[in-house]
Short mmCIF file of C-alpha atoms and ligand atoms in Angstrom, two decimals:
data_model
loop_
_atom_site.label_atom_id
_atom_site.label_comp_id
_atom_site.label_asym_id
_atom_site.label_seq_id
_atom_site.Cartn_x
_atom_site.Cartn_y
_atom_site.Cartn_z
CA MET A 1 42.29 44.18 -16.52
CA ASP A 2 44.81 41.57 -15.59
CA ALA A 3 43.25 39.06 -13.07
CA GLU A 4 46.24 39.43 -10.69
CA VAL A 5 45.85 43.18 -10.58
CA PHE A 6 42.10 42.94 -10.12
CA GLN A 7 42.53 40.46 -7.34
CA SER A 8 45.16 42.60 -5.68
CA LEU A 9 42.85 45.75 -5.81
CA LYS A 10 39.87 43.65 -4.51
CA ASN A 11 41.93 42.42 -1.56
CA LEU A 12 42.67 46.15 -0.54
CA THR A 13 38.91 46.73 -0.17
CA HIS A 14 38.70 44.04 2.50
CA GLY A 15 38.72 45.28 5.96
CA LEU A 16 38.55 48.97 4.79
CA ALA A 17 37.87 51.13 7.83
CA PRO A 18 34.51 53.05 7.89
CA LEU A 19 34.43 56.57 6.33
CA VAL A 20 34.22 58.29 9.76
CA GLU A 21 37.45 56.47 10.75
CA LEU A 22 39.13 57.10 7.48
CA PHE A 23 38.63 60.83 7.97
CA HIS A 24 39.78 60.55 11.52
CA THR A 25 43.03 58.88 10.77
CA ASP A 26 43.69 61.00 7.70
CA PRO A 27 41.92 64.50 7.62
CA SER A 28 43.98 65.27 4.48
CA ARG A 29 41.95 62.95 2.58
CA SER A 30 39.58 65.94 1.81
CA GLN A 31 42.64 67.34 -0.28
CA TRP A 32 44.05 64.42 -2.07
CA LEU A 33 40.47 63.18 -2.95
CA THR A 34 39.32 66.64 -4.14
CA VAL A 35 40.14 68.09 -7.56
CA ASP A 36 39.30 71.36 -9.42
CA ALA A 37 39.43 71.29 -13.11
CA CYS A 38 37.61 73.12 -15.91
CA GLY A 39 35.15 74.87 -13.81
CA ILE A 40 34.32 71.81 -11.72
CA HIS A 41 35.04 71.28 -8.00
CA ALA A 42 34.96 67.47 -7.37
CA ASP A 43 34.99 66.06 -3.87
CA PHE A 44 35.50 62.31 -3.79
CA SER A 45 36.44 62.20 -0.15
CA ARG A 46 33.39 60.50 1.05
CA GLN A 47 34.10 57.48 -1.00
CA ARG A 48 35.20 54.07 0.43
CA VAL A 49 38.83 54.37 -0.53
CA ASN A 50 41.94 54.85 1.59
CA LYS A 51 45.31 56.16 0.42
CA GLY A 52 46.65 52.57 -0.25
CA LEU A 53 43.69 51.59 -2.46
CA TYR A 54 43.63 54.89 -4.05
CA GLU A 55 47.26 54.70 -5.03
CA ALA A 56 46.93 51.14 -6.23
CA LEU A 57 43.96 52.32 -8.42
CA ILE A 58 45.97 55.11 -10.06
CA HIS A 59 48.74 52.63 -10.67
CA SER A 60 46.25 50.20 -12.32
CA ALA A 61 45.16 53.16 -14.60
CA ASP A 62 48.74 53.83 -15.50
CA ILE A 63 49.37 50.00 -16.23
CA ALA A 64 46.15 49.91 -18.34
CA ASP A 65 47.83 52.83 -20.26
CA ILE A 66 44.76 55.06 -20.04
CA GLN A 67 46.60 57.92 -21.35
CA GLY A 68 48.00 55.96 -24.15
CA SER A 69 44.60 54.72 -25.20
CA PHE A 70 43.36 58.48 -25.06
CA LYS A 71 46.15 59.45 -27.42
CA LYS A 72 45.34 56.55 -29.85
CA MET A 73 41.59 57.57 -29.90
CA MET A 74 42.61 61.13 -30.72
CA THR A 75 44.86 60.21 -33.58
CA GLY A 76 42.20 58.16 -35.11
CA ASP A 77 43.17 54.45 -34.27
CA ILE A 78 40.45 51.87 -34.82
CA MET A 79 39.16 51.85 -31.15
CA ASN A 80 35.83 50.55 -32.03
CA VAL A 81 37.07 47.19 -33.02
CA THR A 82 33.78 45.25 -33.41
CA GLU A 83 32.66 47.77 -36.02
CA GLY A 84 36.07 48.62 -37.30
CA ARG A 85 35.82 52.28 -36.77
CA ALA A 86 37.77 55.12 -35.17
CA VAL A 87 36.17 57.07 -32.37
CA GLY A 88 36.32 60.66 -33.13
CA HIS A 89 33.98 62.61 -30.84
CA VAL A 90 36.90 64.51 -29.41
CA ALA A 91 38.09 65.68 -32.75
CA LEU A 92 34.66 67.57 -33.36
CA ARG A 93 35.75 70.08 -30.67
CA ALA A 94 39.42 70.29 -31.58
CA ALA A 95 41.17 72.67 -33.95
CA ALA A 96 40.88 71.38 -37.53
CA ALA A 97 44.70 71.28 -37.84
CA SER A 98 45.09 69.10 -34.75
CA SER A 99 44.34 65.72 -36.34
CA PRO A 100 43.13 63.94 -39.65
CA LEU A 101 39.66 63.32 -38.09
CA ALA A 102 39.27 67.07 -36.92
CA GLN A 103 40.30 68.07 -40.40
CA GLN A 104 37.61 65.74 -42.08
CA ALA A 105 34.92 67.22 -39.78
CA SER A 106 35.67 70.77 -40.04
CA GLY A 107 33.05 72.60 -41.98
CA GLN A 108 30.23 70.28 -40.87
CA LEU A 109 29.61 72.09 -37.65
CA GLN A 110 30.13 75.52 -39.36
CA ARG A 111 27.30 74.65 -41.78
CA ALA A 112 24.99 73.60 -38.94
CA LYS A 113 25.68 76.64 -37.06
CA ALA A 114 25.05 78.87 -39.95
CA LEU A 115 21.78 77.18 -40.68
CA ALA A 116 20.71 77.32 -37.09
CA ASP A 117 21.50 81.09 -37.03
CA GLY A 118 19.64 81.66 -40.20
CA VAL A 119 16.63 80.06 -38.68
CA ARG A 120 17.00 82.21 -35.48
CA TRP A 121 17.39 85.51 -37.56
CA GLY A 122 14.75 84.77 -39.94
CA ALA A 123 17.01 84.49 -42.87
CA VAL A 124 15.83 80.83 -43.21
CA THR A 125 12.12 80.58 -43.34
CA GLY A 126 9.31 78.20 -44.23
CA THR A 127 7.57 78.12 -47.59
CA THR A 128 5.30 81.15 -46.88
CA GLY A 129 8.22 83.33 -45.82
CA LYS A 130 7.33 83.48 -42.10
CA PRO A 131 10.05 82.82 -39.60
CA PHE A 132 10.13 79.42 -37.75
CA THR A 133 9.01 79.77 -34.20
CA THR A 134 8.97 76.03 -33.31
CA ILE A 135 11.63 73.49 -33.96
CA ILE A 136 10.70 69.77 -33.38
CA ASN A 137 13.64 67.26 -33.10
CA ILE A 138 12.61 63.86 -33.91
CA GLY A 139 15.35 61.36 -32.81
CA ILE A 140 15.87 58.64 -30.13
CA GLY A 141 18.80 57.53 -28.03
CA GLY A 142 21.97 59.54 -28.74
CA SER A 143 19.86 61.67 -31.26
CA ASP A 144 17.59 62.97 -28.56
CA LEU A 145 18.99 62.46 -24.91
CA GLY A 146 22.11 64.78 -25.21
CA PRO A 147 20.38 67.69 -27.15
CA ALA A 148 17.16 67.42 -25.01
CA MET A 149 19.11 67.33 -21.81
CA VAL A 150 21.46 70.29 -22.85
CA THR A 151 18.48 72.42 -24.11
CA ARG A 152 16.73 72.09 -21.00
CA ALA A 153 19.96 72.72 -18.87
CA LEU A 154 20.77 75.88 -20.97
CA ARG A 155 17.15 77.14 -21.11
CA ARG A 156 18.16 80.40 -19.47
CA PHE A 157 20.47 81.04 -22.59
CA ALA A 158 17.71 80.22 -25.03
CA ASN A 159 16.57 83.23 -27.11
CA GLY A 160 15.46 81.47 -30.45
CA PRO A 161 12.56 79.54 -31.40
CA VAL A 162 10.87 77.07 -29.03
CA VAL A 163 12.67 73.67 -29.29
CA LYS A 164 10.84 70.48 -28.67
CA PHE A 165 11.92 66.96 -28.74
CA VAL A 166 10.08 63.76 -29.85
CA SER A 167 11.64 60.36 -29.34
CA ASN A 168 8.98 57.72 -28.50
CA ILE A 169 7.23 55.56 -30.95
CA ASP A 170 4.15 55.96 -28.61
CA ALA A 171 2.01 58.38 -30.82
CA ALA A 172 1.34 60.35 -27.62
CA ASP A 173 4.82 61.97 -27.88
CA LEU A 174 4.39 63.46 -31.44
CA ASP A 175 0.66 64.36 -30.73
CA GLU A 176 1.80 66.38 -27.85
CA ALA A 177 4.49 68.14 -29.70
CA LEU A 178 2.20 68.97 -32.60
CA HIS A 179 -0.60 70.13 -30.46
CA GLY A 180 -1.23 73.88 -30.94
CA VAL A 181 1.69 74.24 -33.32
CA GLN A 182 1.34 75.87 -36.85
CA PRO A 183 2.93 73.90 -39.85
CA GLU A 184 3.80 77.27 -41.45
CA THR A 185 6.22 78.26 -38.72
CA THR A 186 7.47 74.78 -37.84
CA LEU A 187 10.80 73.20 -38.65
CA ILE A 188 11.20 69.47 -38.17
CA VAL A 189 14.74 68.17 -37.48
CA VAL A 190 15.01 64.36 -38.37
CA SER A 191 18.12 63.34 -36.20
CA SER A 192 19.32 59.84 -36.84
CA LYS A 193 22.76 58.77 -37.43
CA THR A 194 21.71 55.73 -39.38
CA PHE A 195 18.45 57.31 -40.90
CA THR A 196 16.70 53.84 -40.36
CA THR A 197 15.66 53.86 -36.75
CA LEU A 198 12.32 52.51 -36.62
CA GLU A 199 10.85 55.13 -34.05
CA THR A 200 12.34 58.02 -35.77
CA MET A 201 11.58 57.13 -39.30
CA HIS A 202 7.84 56.37 -38.22
CA ASN A 203 7.37 59.76 -36.36
CA ALA A 204 9.22 61.55 -39.17
CA GLU A 205 6.82 60.02 -41.78
CA ARG A 206 3.89 61.05 -39.56
CA ALA A 207 5.33 64.55 -39.22
CA ARG A 208 5.87 64.71 -43.03
CA GLN A 209 1.94 63.92 -43.45
CA TRP A 210 1.09 66.56 -40.96
CA MET A 211 3.25 69.03 -42.70
CA GLN A 212 2.12 67.92 -46.30
CA ALA A 213 -1.45 68.50 -45.19
CA SER A 214 -0.96 72.25 -45.25
CA ILE A 215 2.48 72.91 -46.87
CA SER A 216 3.05 71.71 -50.38
CA ASN A 217 6.77 72.28 -50.26
CA TRP A 218 7.08 70.29 -47.17
CA ALA A 219 10.85 69.70 -47.56
CA ASP A 220 11.28 73.48 -46.91
CA HIS A 221 10.29 72.74 -43.36
CA PHE A 222 12.58 69.72 -42.82
CA VAL A 223 16.25 69.29 -41.76
CA ALA A 224 18.14 66.16 -41.21
CA ALA A 225 21.18 65.47 -38.93
CA THR A 226 22.76 62.09 -40.13
CA SER A 227 25.79 60.23 -41.13
CA HIS A 228 23.84 58.59 -43.87
CA ALA A 229 23.18 61.46 -46.12
CA GLU A 230 22.00 59.29 -49.10
CA ALA A 231 19.23 57.83 -47.10
CA ALA A 232 18.07 61.38 -46.02
CA LEU A 233 18.31 62.79 -49.57
CA ASN A 234 16.28 59.70 -50.80
CA TRP A 235 13.76 60.31 -48.13
CA GLY A 236 13.32 63.80 -49.61
CA ILE A 237 15.43 66.06 -47.45
CA GLN A 238 16.83 69.12 -49.49
CA LYS A 239 20.77 68.91 -50.07
CA ASP A 240 21.25 72.22 -48.26
CA ARG A 241 19.28 71.04 -45.25
CA CYS A 242 21.12 67.78 -44.88
CA LEU A 243 23.52 68.03 -41.94
CA GLU A 244 26.16 65.36 -42.01
CA PHE A 245 28.53 63.87 -39.55
CA PHE A 246 30.84 60.82 -39.95
CA ASP A 247 30.15 57.34 -38.79
CA TRP A 248 33.23 57.50 -36.48
CA VAL A 249 31.06 59.44 -34.09
CA GLY A 250 29.07 57.17 -31.70
CA GLY A 251 25.49 57.99 -31.20
CA ARG A 252 25.71 58.48 -27.54
CA PHE A 253 28.95 60.56 -28.06
CA SER A 254 27.30 62.81 -30.73
CA LEU A 255 26.33 65.85 -28.89
CA SER A 256 29.22 67.75 -30.27
CA SER A 257 28.39 66.90 -33.83
CA VAL A 258 25.63 68.44 -35.95
CA ILE A 259 23.29 66.43 -33.64
CA GLY A 260 23.63 69.50 -31.56
CA PHE A 261 21.63 71.43 -34.24
CA PRO A 262 18.54 71.73 -32.02
CA VAL A 263 20.78 73.23 -29.17
CA MET A 264 22.19 75.69 -31.72
CA CYS A 265 18.65 76.83 -32.76
CA ALA A 266 17.82 77.36 -29.13
CA ILE A 267 21.05 79.19 -27.85
CA GLY A 268 22.85 80.26 -31.02
CA GLY A 269 26.00 79.19 -32.63
CA ASP A 270 28.20 81.30 -30.41
CA GLN A 271 26.85 79.89 -27.27
CA PHE A 272 27.16 76.40 -28.72
CA ASP A 273 30.86 77.14 -29.40
CA GLU A 274 31.14 78.05 -25.71
CA PHE A 275 29.85 74.60 -24.96
CA LEU A 276 32.20 72.94 -27.11
CA ALA A 277 34.97 75.18 -25.68
CA GLY A 278 34.15 73.66 -22.36
CA MET A 279 34.28 70.20 -23.75
CA SER A 280 37.65 70.90 -25.43
CA GLU A 281 39.12 72.19 -22.21
CA MET A 282 38.11 69.11 -20.39
CA ASP A 283 39.66 67.03 -23.32
CA HIS A 284 42.91 68.94 -22.88
CA HIS A 285 42.75 68.23 -19.07
CA ALA A 286 41.91 64.53 -19.65
CA VAL A 287 45.12 64.06 -21.79
CA THR A 288 47.56 66.31 -19.94
CA ALA A 289 46.81 66.00 -16.13
CA SER A 290 48.68 63.41 -14.17
CA SER A 291 46.32 60.53 -13.19
CA GLU A 292 46.02 61.48 -9.64
CA ARG A 293 44.95 64.86 -10.36
CA ASN A 294 43.01 64.00 -13.50
CA LEU A 295 39.29 64.47 -12.96
CA PRO A 296 37.87 61.93 -15.58
CA VAL A 297 40.41 59.49 -14.39
CA MET A 298 39.68 59.91 -10.80
CA HIS A 299 35.81 59.77 -11.58
CA ALA A 300 36.20 56.63 -13.61
CA LEU A 301 38.36 54.81 -10.94
CA ILE A 302 35.76 55.66 -8.31
CA TRP A 303 32.75 54.49 -10.30
CA TRP A 304 34.67 51.36 -11.44
CA MET A 305 35.78 50.72 -7.78
CA ASN A 306 32.22 50.95 -6.61
CA SER A 307 30.77 48.56 -8.98
CA ALA A 308 33.56 46.17 -9.71
CA LEU A 309 35.40 45.98 -6.37
CA HIS A 310 32.72 47.04 -3.92
CA SER A 311 30.07 45.26 -5.88
CA PHE A 312 27.56 48.12 -5.54
CA PRO A 313 25.10 47.35 -8.41
CA THR A 314 23.75 50.73 -9.08
CA VAL A 315 24.72 54.41 -8.85
CA ALA A 316 22.35 57.23 -8.17
CA VAL A 317 23.04 60.52 -10.05
CA LEU A 318 21.13 63.30 -8.32
CA PRO A 319 21.33 66.76 -10.01
CA TYR A 320 20.79 69.31 -7.43
CA SER A 321 19.77 71.69 -10.17
CA HIS A 322 16.35 71.75 -11.68
CA ASP A 323 17.48 72.49 -15.01
CA LEU A 324 19.81 69.37 -15.05
CA SER A 325 16.85 67.16 -14.54
CA ARG A 326 17.44 65.19 -17.75
CA LEU A 327 21.15 64.34 -16.83
CA PRO A 328 20.39 60.95 -15.42
CA ALA A 329 18.50 59.78 -18.48
CA TYR A 330 21.41 61.02 -20.62
CA LEU A 331 23.97 59.27 -18.47
CA GLN A 332 21.92 56.02 -18.60
CA GLN A 333 22.59 55.79 -22.34
CA LEU A 334 26.10 57.05 -22.08
CA VAL A 335 27.19 54.67 -19.34
CA MET A 336 24.96 51.61 -19.71
CA GLU A 337 24.96 51.51 -23.45
CA SER A 338 28.58 51.88 -23.47
CA ASN A 339 29.67 49.53 -20.68
CA GLY A 340 26.78 47.09 -20.17
CA LYS A 341 28.62 44.18 -21.67
CA SER A 342 29.69 40.96 -20.20
CA VAL A 343 32.67 40.12 -22.38
CA GLY A 344 35.79 42.04 -23.07
CA VAL A 345 37.44 42.62 -26.46
CA ASP A 346 39.48 39.49 -25.78
CA GLY A 347 36.25 37.49 -25.57
CA HIS A 348 36.67 36.78 -21.81
CA SER A 349 34.13 37.61 -19.05
CA VAL A 350 34.67 41.04 -17.56
CA LEU A 351 36.12 40.79 -14.20
CA GLY A 352 33.94 42.26 -11.28
CA GLY A 353 30.99 42.93 -13.56
CA SER A 354 30.33 45.63 -16.15
CA SER A 355 28.36 48.89 -15.93
CA PRO A 356 26.37 49.81 -12.89
CA VAL A 357 22.75 50.67 -13.12
CA VAL A 358 22.70 54.45 -13.45
CA TRP A 359 19.54 56.19 -12.03
CA GLY A 360 18.47 59.36 -10.44
CA GLU A 361 16.12 62.26 -10.11
CA SER A 362 16.50 65.91 -9.24
CA GLY A 363 17.15 66.96 -5.61
CA THR A 364 15.57 67.97 -3.22
CA ASN A 365 12.68 66.06 -4.75
CA GLY A 366 14.39 62.72 -4.27
CA GLN A 367 14.90 63.32 -0.60
CA HIS A 368 11.08 63.04 -0.18
CA ALA A 369 10.91 59.96 -2.34
CA PHE A 370 13.78 57.41 -2.21
CA PHE A 371 16.40 58.84 0.31
CA GLN A 372 14.90 56.67 3.08
CA MET A 373 16.18 53.61 1.27
CA LEU A 374 19.50 55.37 0.57
CA HIS A 375 19.93 56.20 4.24
CA GLN A 376 18.51 52.99 5.87
CA GLY A 377 18.00 50.34 3.11
CA THR A 378 20.04 47.13 3.02
CA GLN A 379 21.58 47.99 -0.30
CA VAL A 380 24.43 50.43 -0.62
CA VAL A 381 23.87 53.08 -3.22
CA PRO A 382 26.73 55.25 -4.27
CA VAL A 383 25.39 58.75 -4.79
CA GLU A 384 26.67 61.46 -7.03
CA PHE A 385 25.45 64.92 -6.22
CA VAL A 386 25.82 67.28 -9.23
CA THR A 387 25.18 71.03 -8.28
CA THR A 388 26.20 74.54 -9.18
CA ALA A 389 28.07 77.22 -6.96
CA ALA A 390 26.43 80.18 -8.59
CA SER A 391 22.67 80.57 -8.16
CA LEU A 392 20.35 81.32 -11.09
CA GLY A 393 20.13 84.80 -9.74
CA THR A 394 16.44 84.57 -9.04
CA ASP A 395 16.34 83.43 -5.60
CA ASP A 396 19.75 83.26 -3.76
CA GLU A 397 18.19 82.08 -0.58
CA ALA A 398 16.72 79.12 -2.23
CA HIS A 399 20.19 78.31 -3.77
CA ASP A 400 21.79 78.32 -0.39
CA LEU A 401 19.17 76.00 0.85
CA LEU A 402 19.79 73.66 -2.14
CA ILE A 403 23.55 73.58 -1.34
CA ALA A 404 22.91 73.12 2.33
CA ASN A 405 20.77 70.09 1.39
CA VAL A 406 23.59 68.62 -0.66
CA ILE A 407 26.14 69.05 2.21
CA ALA A 408 23.78 67.58 4.75
CA GLN A 409 22.68 64.55 2.81
CA SER A 410 26.30 63.62 1.86
CA GLU A 411 27.36 64.06 5.65
CA ALA A 412 24.25 61.98 6.72
CA LEU A 413 24.99 59.17 4.33
CA ALA A 414 28.71 58.95 5.25
CA ALA A 415 28.55 59.59 9.06
CA GLY A 416 25.20 58.10 9.96
CA ARG A 417 23.96 58.39 13.47
CA THR A 418 23.56 55.73 16.25
CA ASN A 419 20.41 55.57 18.44
CA SER A 420 19.26 53.18 20.94
CA GLU A 421 16.22 52.48 18.92
CA PRO A 422 17.28 50.55 15.79
CA HIS A 423 14.62 52.17 13.53
CA LYS A 424 16.22 55.62 14.26
CA SER A 425 19.72 54.38 13.66
CA PHE A 426 21.66 55.30 10.49
CA GLU A 427 24.45 53.03 9.64
CA GLY A 428 26.40 55.56 7.72
CA ASN A 429 29.54 54.57 5.61
CA ARG A 430 27.32 55.07 2.52
CA PRO A 431 29.63 56.70 -0.21
CA SER A 432 28.98 59.80 -2.24
CA THR A 433 30.61 62.30 -4.51
CA VAL A 434 29.90 66.01 -4.88
CA LEU A 435 30.42 67.71 -8.20
CA VAL A 436 29.94 71.45 -8.17
CA LEU A 437 30.00 73.31 -11.49
CA ASP A 438 31.00 77.10 -11.14
CA GLU A 439 27.85 77.89 -12.89
CA LEU A 440 25.23 76.30 -15.14
CA SER A 441 26.78 77.96 -18.18
CA PRO A 442 27.46 76.46 -21.76
CA ARG A 443 31.08 76.29 -21.00
CA CYS A 444 30.71 74.54 -17.65
CA LEU A 445 28.21 72.16 -18.85
CA GLY A 446 30.43 71.26 -21.81
CA SER A 447 33.13 70.45 -19.30
CA LEU A 448 30.89 68.29 -17.26
CA ILE A 449 29.60 66.50 -20.31
CA ALA A 450 33.03 65.88 -21.76
CA MET A 451 34.20 64.60 -18.15
CA TYR A 452 31.36 61.91 -18.29
CA GLU A 453 32.21 60.97 -21.79
CA HIS A 454 35.88 60.19 -20.81
CA SER A 455 34.87 58.72 -17.42
CA ALA A 456 32.49 56.15 -19.31
CA THR A 457 35.26 55.43 -21.87
CA ILE A 458 38.00 55.01 -19.08
CA GLN A 459 35.76 52.68 -17.19
CA GLY A 460 35.54 50.66 -20.54
CA TRP A 461 39.28 50.43 -20.91
CA LEU A 462 39.53 49.38 -17.19
CA MET A 463 37.09 46.73 -17.79
CA GLY A 464 38.65 45.73 -21.12
CA ILE A 465 35.57 46.14 -23.16
CA ASN A 466 34.61 48.05 -26.23
CA SER A 467 32.65 50.92 -25.01
CA PHE A 468 31.79 52.08 -28.62
CA ASP A 469 29.46 49.22 -29.93
CA GLN A 470 25.97 48.27 -28.86
CA TRP A 471 25.33 44.79 -30.21
CA GLY A 472 23.04 44.18 -27.16
CA VAL A 473 20.23 46.35 -28.78
CA GLU A 474 20.13 44.27 -31.92
CA LEU A 475 18.22 41.19 -30.93
CA GLY A 476 15.17 43.09 -29.60
CA LYS A 477 14.97 45.25 -32.71
CA ILE A 478 14.85 42.09 -34.97
CA LEU A 479 12.14 40.48 -32.80
CA ALA A 480 10.19 43.67 -32.89
CA VAL A 481 10.13 43.62 -36.70
CA ASN A 482 8.93 39.99 -36.54
CA ALA A 483 6.27 40.92 -33.99
CA ALA A 484 5.04 43.97 -35.97
CA LYS A 485 4.71 41.77 -39.09
CA ALA A 486 2.67 39.20 -37.25
CA ILE A 487 0.40 41.98 -35.82
CA ALA A 488 -0.01 43.58 -39.30
CA PHE A 489 -0.87 40.29 -40.92
CA GLY A 490 -2.96 38.96 -37.92
CA VAL A 491 -1.11 35.69 -37.74
CA SER A 492 1.82 34.72 -35.53
CA GLU A 493 3.64 31.83 -37.27
CA ASP A 494 6.34 30.85 -34.63
CA ASP A 495 4.27 29.02 -31.94
CA GLN A 496 7.44 27.91 -30.21
CA THR A 497 8.26 31.20 -28.55
CA MET A 498 7.50 32.17 -25.07
CA THR A 499 5.62 35.19 -26.17
CA HIS A 500 3.39 33.38 -28.62
CA PRO A 501 0.38 33.39 -26.36
CA LEU A 502 0.71 37.03 -25.65
CA LEU A 503 1.09 37.88 -29.31
CA ASN A 504 -1.94 35.88 -30.23
CA TRP A 505 -3.93 37.44 -27.28
CA TYR A 506 -3.12 40.91 -28.78
CA ILE A 507 -3.89 39.83 -32.31
CA SER A 508 -7.19 38.78 -31.40
CA ILE A 509 -8.05 41.84 -28.97
CA ARG A 510 -6.74 44.26 -31.60
CA LYS A 511 -9.34 43.05 -34.03
CA LYS A 512 -12.14 44.10 -31.66
CA LEU A 513 -10.61 47.60 -30.98
CA PRO A 514 -11.46 50.69 -33.07
CA ARG A 515 -8.45 51.44 -35.56
CA ASN A 516 -6.94 54.90 -36.00
CA GLN A 517 -4.47 55.47 -38.85
O1 F6P B 18 19.25 51.23 -30.49
C1 F6P B 18 20.42 52.00 -30.04
C2 F6P B 18 20.81 53.11 -30.93
O2 F6P B 18 21.52 52.62 -32.02
C3 F6P B 18 21.69 54.14 -30.13
O3 F6P B 18 22.98 53.60 -30.04
C4 F6P B 18 21.55 55.32 -30.85
O4 F6P B 18 21.76 56.49 -30.23
C5 F6P B 18 20.06 55.18 -31.07
O5 F6P B 18 19.75 53.93 -31.27
C6 F6P B 18 19.46 56.07 -32.30
O6 F6P B 18 20.10 55.70 -33.45
P1 F6P B 18 20.10 56.69 -34.74
O7 F6P B 18 20.70 58.07 -34.29
O8 F6P B 18 20.83 55.95 -35.81
O9 F6P B 18 18.59 56.80 -35.11
#
């Protein structure tokens, strides 16, 4: 963003009246700061923004040509400039005829859905002919967080095999997943865009050994979801079990690609199509709605305003939906890996700072843990409540109580309460957004996830950064390889590093510890 535009926006935040007063002087704010789109009711009215600032923000989105960037993204322009790639996740849920990228990808998802349905119906079985009753997805980051979050969120639609997720290099993760599971009826999915990721390849190798111990045709029990088919085939994956996607789908944006295979196994191809239809509906809304009624644009502007203009360093995403409990973890990667960058594509420092820290926990649990700080702490934390209008149908009274708590907390944060005893005073003026899905269905969830994808992307465009690379994860990976070598050989060569004493300490203590495989 242009420095002058940034400064003028920043100036508009100075002397902003408190939320109570903003509501007093303009009760209509609950209309113009509320939008209904694609099965989501979004209420931004308790955010620290007045009409003047909001209009200026919308204008800045128009100047930044957000809609133009969207169109470029959809027509396959090289938007990921540091890696020289198009950014095509939206094409995965569009009609094949709609773009060259969609055309290229058509067929990939069909294959994955056919395989998943084959597994579900028992047409695709293990070596002994028994149907698969357990699917274990081995993947990390974008090859884990999205499918794991959705599988959990849509658990009520699951009618296939049990689907488990293993991501951590800590052996405890795979140990737990394999506990009590029979190799004969287990299908392992190795999900890795690059098919090189240390954690995934290590766990996949261990899972293969576990499988080989009782099943000679181990490959009958393995599927890969990857954009590096050659590496997967070399590893031993059978050709008809290798599900491919293109490298122009970013890891954290890959939920609508074959990376969704475990979700398809859980809920079936048709329900997965519903999820994609929800995403596609939101995609359409994002490119067609005017900026001031455009949910992803409004959402992105509010998040960007809070971090860049109000300088609030974190945002708490609080799903008031037990089944959405993995949403904060999923959003951490989507937002922070996309936008946690200090320099823009022009090489200059980002104005106003980059991504906020995203954190969160399900409500109402959080109320009995960290809400004290949200209400009376010295740091202001913008809160995003995410809930559903329809109950799960098992306890409507509990659902009403859940919603009552969302409304009460949002009111308490914004309005506060004065008391002659300071420790009983609530300052108020604490911003929050409420997002209400019609229901926790595949379609509404698809809309919500596409909304977040677009919001993260738009925030990146506002900051002038490339949201689609992740160079910041490289250094640690390189150093881990060096440290692993030093540990394996029992000598650390570089005595100049700050961690040399720690590494040496571990090398010496390791010699005294019993060794397992
Ligand atoms: O280390 C970061 C990262 O590259 C993420 O961007 C990605 O989602 C994750 O690792 C897993 O990568 P892969 O799917 O290639 O195994």
